[in-house]
Amino acid sequence: MGGPTERERLVIHFYATWDCYIDVHKNMKLIFPNRFYPDNRIRGRKIYKIPDSSYPFTFDFTSPFGAEFIKVIASTIQFEDIEESFQRIGIASGRLITRGLNVNARPEQITEALISYTIIEKEKQ
């Protein structure tokens, strides 16, 4: 049976047609962006290899063993939860300063991808 084993490393390769931001829903484990690399902006028309040697982290397979999934969600508009802390800062003053100014979002384009893999326990020698 083939597949990654414990302590092996994962590298994800992907490509986006347009500049976008990546994120996961809150009920999943966020692996990128992360505390070592918080920037979630992805440039369009560039092949990414995450993590390569320039990133300050690795993706390492560990237990529990069995089937796993990685889901990528990308949007042309920054995700609201990432900007939430900034928006809370000036709500009261913002109502006074920008009363006659509307900021309207461009139509958002969202895509998702899902891959699966099975982690296999390394045989004891």
Coordinates of C-alpha atoms in Angstrom, one line a residue:
M1 CA 0.0 0.0 0.0
G2 CA 1.5 3.3 -1.0
G3 CA 1.1 6.7 0.6
P4 CA 2.9 9.0 3.0
T5 CA 4.3 7.7 6.2
E6 CA 4.8 9.3 9.6
R7 CA 7.5 11.9 9.7
E8 CA 7.5 12.4 5.9
R9 CA 6.9 15.9 4.6
L10 CA 4.1 17.3 2.4
V11 CA 4.7 20.0 -0.2
I12 CA 1.6 21.5 -1.9
H13 CA 1.9 22.7 -5.5
F14 CA -0.8 25.0 -6.9
Y15 CA -1.5 27.7 -9.4
A16 CA -4.1 30.5 -9.4
T17 CA -5.3 32.3 -12.6
W18 CA -6.0 35.5 -10.7
D19 CA -4.5 37.2 -7.6
C20 CA -6.5 35.8 -4.6
Y21 CA -6.5 35.1 -0.9
I22 CA -6.7 31.6 0.6
D23 CA -8.5 30.5 3.8
V24 CA -10.4 27.7 5.4
H25 CA -13.7 27.6 7.2
K26 CA -13.4 27.8 11.0
N27 CA -14.3 24.1 11.4
M28 CA -11.1 23.0 9.7
K29 CA -7.5 23.2 10.7
L30 CA -5.8 26.2 9.0
I31 CA -2.4 25.1 7.7
F32 CA -1.8 28.2 5.4
P33 CA -1.6 31.0 6.2
N34 CA -0.3 30.2 9.6
R35 CA 1.5 31.7 12.6
F36 CA 4.9 31.3 10.8
Y37 CA 3.6 32.9 7.5
P38 CA 0.5 35.0 8.0
D39 CA 0.2 36.5 4.5
N40 CA -2.6 34.7 2.6
R41 CA -2.3 36.7 -0.7
I42 CA -1.5 34.5 -3.7
R43 CA -0.3 36.1 -7.0
G44 CA -2.1 35.0 -10.1
R45 CA -0.2 33.2 -12.9
K46 CA 2.5 31.9 -10.6
I47 CA 3.1 28.3 -9.5
Y48 CA 3.4 28.0 -5.8
K49 CA 5.2 25.3 -3.9
I50 CA 4.3 25.5 -0.2
P51 CA 6.4 25.2 1.8
D52 CA 9.6 25.5 -0.2
S53 CA 12.9 26.3 1.4
S54 CA 12.0 30.0 1.7
Y55 CA 9.1 29.3 4.1
P56 CA 9.9 29.2 7.8
F57 CA 7.8 26.0 8.4
T58 CA 7.2 22.4 7.1
F59 CA 4.1 20.2 6.8
D60 CA 4.9 16.9 8.5
F61 CA 2.7 13.8 8.5
T62 CA 1.9 12.5 12.0
S63 CA -0.7 10.3 13.7
P64 CA -3.6 9.8 13.6
F65 CA -3.1 7.5 10.7
G66 CA -5.7 7.1 7.9
A67 CA -7.5 9.2 5.4
E68 CA -7.2 12.9 5.5
F69 CA -8.3 15.8 3.3
I70 CA -6.8 19.2 2.4
K71 CA -9.3 21.8 1.2
V72 CA -8.2 25.1 -0.4
I73 CA -10.7 28.0 -0.6
A74 CA -9.6 31.0 -2.7
S75 CA -11.3 34.3 -3.2
T76 CA -10.5 37.4 -5.2
I77 CA -11.8 39.4 -2.2
Q78 CA -10.0 39.3 1.2
F79 CA -11.9 37.1 3.7
E80 CA -13.8 39.1 6.3
D81 CA -12.6 37.2 9.4
I82 CA -9.0 38.2 8.6
E83 CA -10.0 41.9 8.5
E84 CA -12.4 41.7 11.4
S85 CA -10.0 43.1 14.1
F86 CA -9.2 46.2 11.9
Q87 CA -12.9 47.0 11.4
R88 CA -13.7 46.9 15.1
I89 CA -11.2 49.7 15.9
G90 CA -13.1 52.7 14.6
I91 CA -16.8 51.9 14.2
A92 CA -18.1 54.9 16.1
S93 CA -15.8 57.5 14.4
G94 CA -16.3 55.8 11.0
R95 CA -20.0 56.5 11.1
L96 CA -19.2 60.2 11.4
I97 CA -16.3 60.5 9.0
T98 CA -17.7 58.5 6.1
R99 CA -21.4 59.2 6.2
G100 CA -21.6 60.2 2.5
L101 CA -19.1 57.6 1.2
N102 CA -20.0 54.1 0.2
V103 CA -17.5 51.4 -0.4
N104 CA -18.9 48.7 -2.7
A105 CA -17.3 45.4 -3.3
R106 CA -16.5 44.1 -6.7
P107 CA -18.2 40.9 -7.6
E108 CA -16.4 38.1 -5.7
Q109 CA -15.1 35.0 -7.4
I110 CA -14.6 32.0 -5.2
T111 CA -13.2 28.5 -6.0
E112 CA -12.5 25.4 -4.0
A113 CA -10.2 22.4 -4.4
L114 CA -10.1 19.2 -2.3
I115 CA -7.4 16.5 -2.2
S116 CA -7.3 13.4 -0.1
Y117 CA -4.4 11.3 1.2
T118 CA -3.9 8.4 3.6
I119 CA -1.1 8.5 6.3
I120 CA 0.4 5.1 6.9
E121 CA 2.1 4.1 10.2
K122 CA 5.8 3.6 9.6
E123 CA 6.8 0.0 10.2
K124 CA 8.9 -0.6 13.3
Q125 CA 12.3 -2.0 12.6

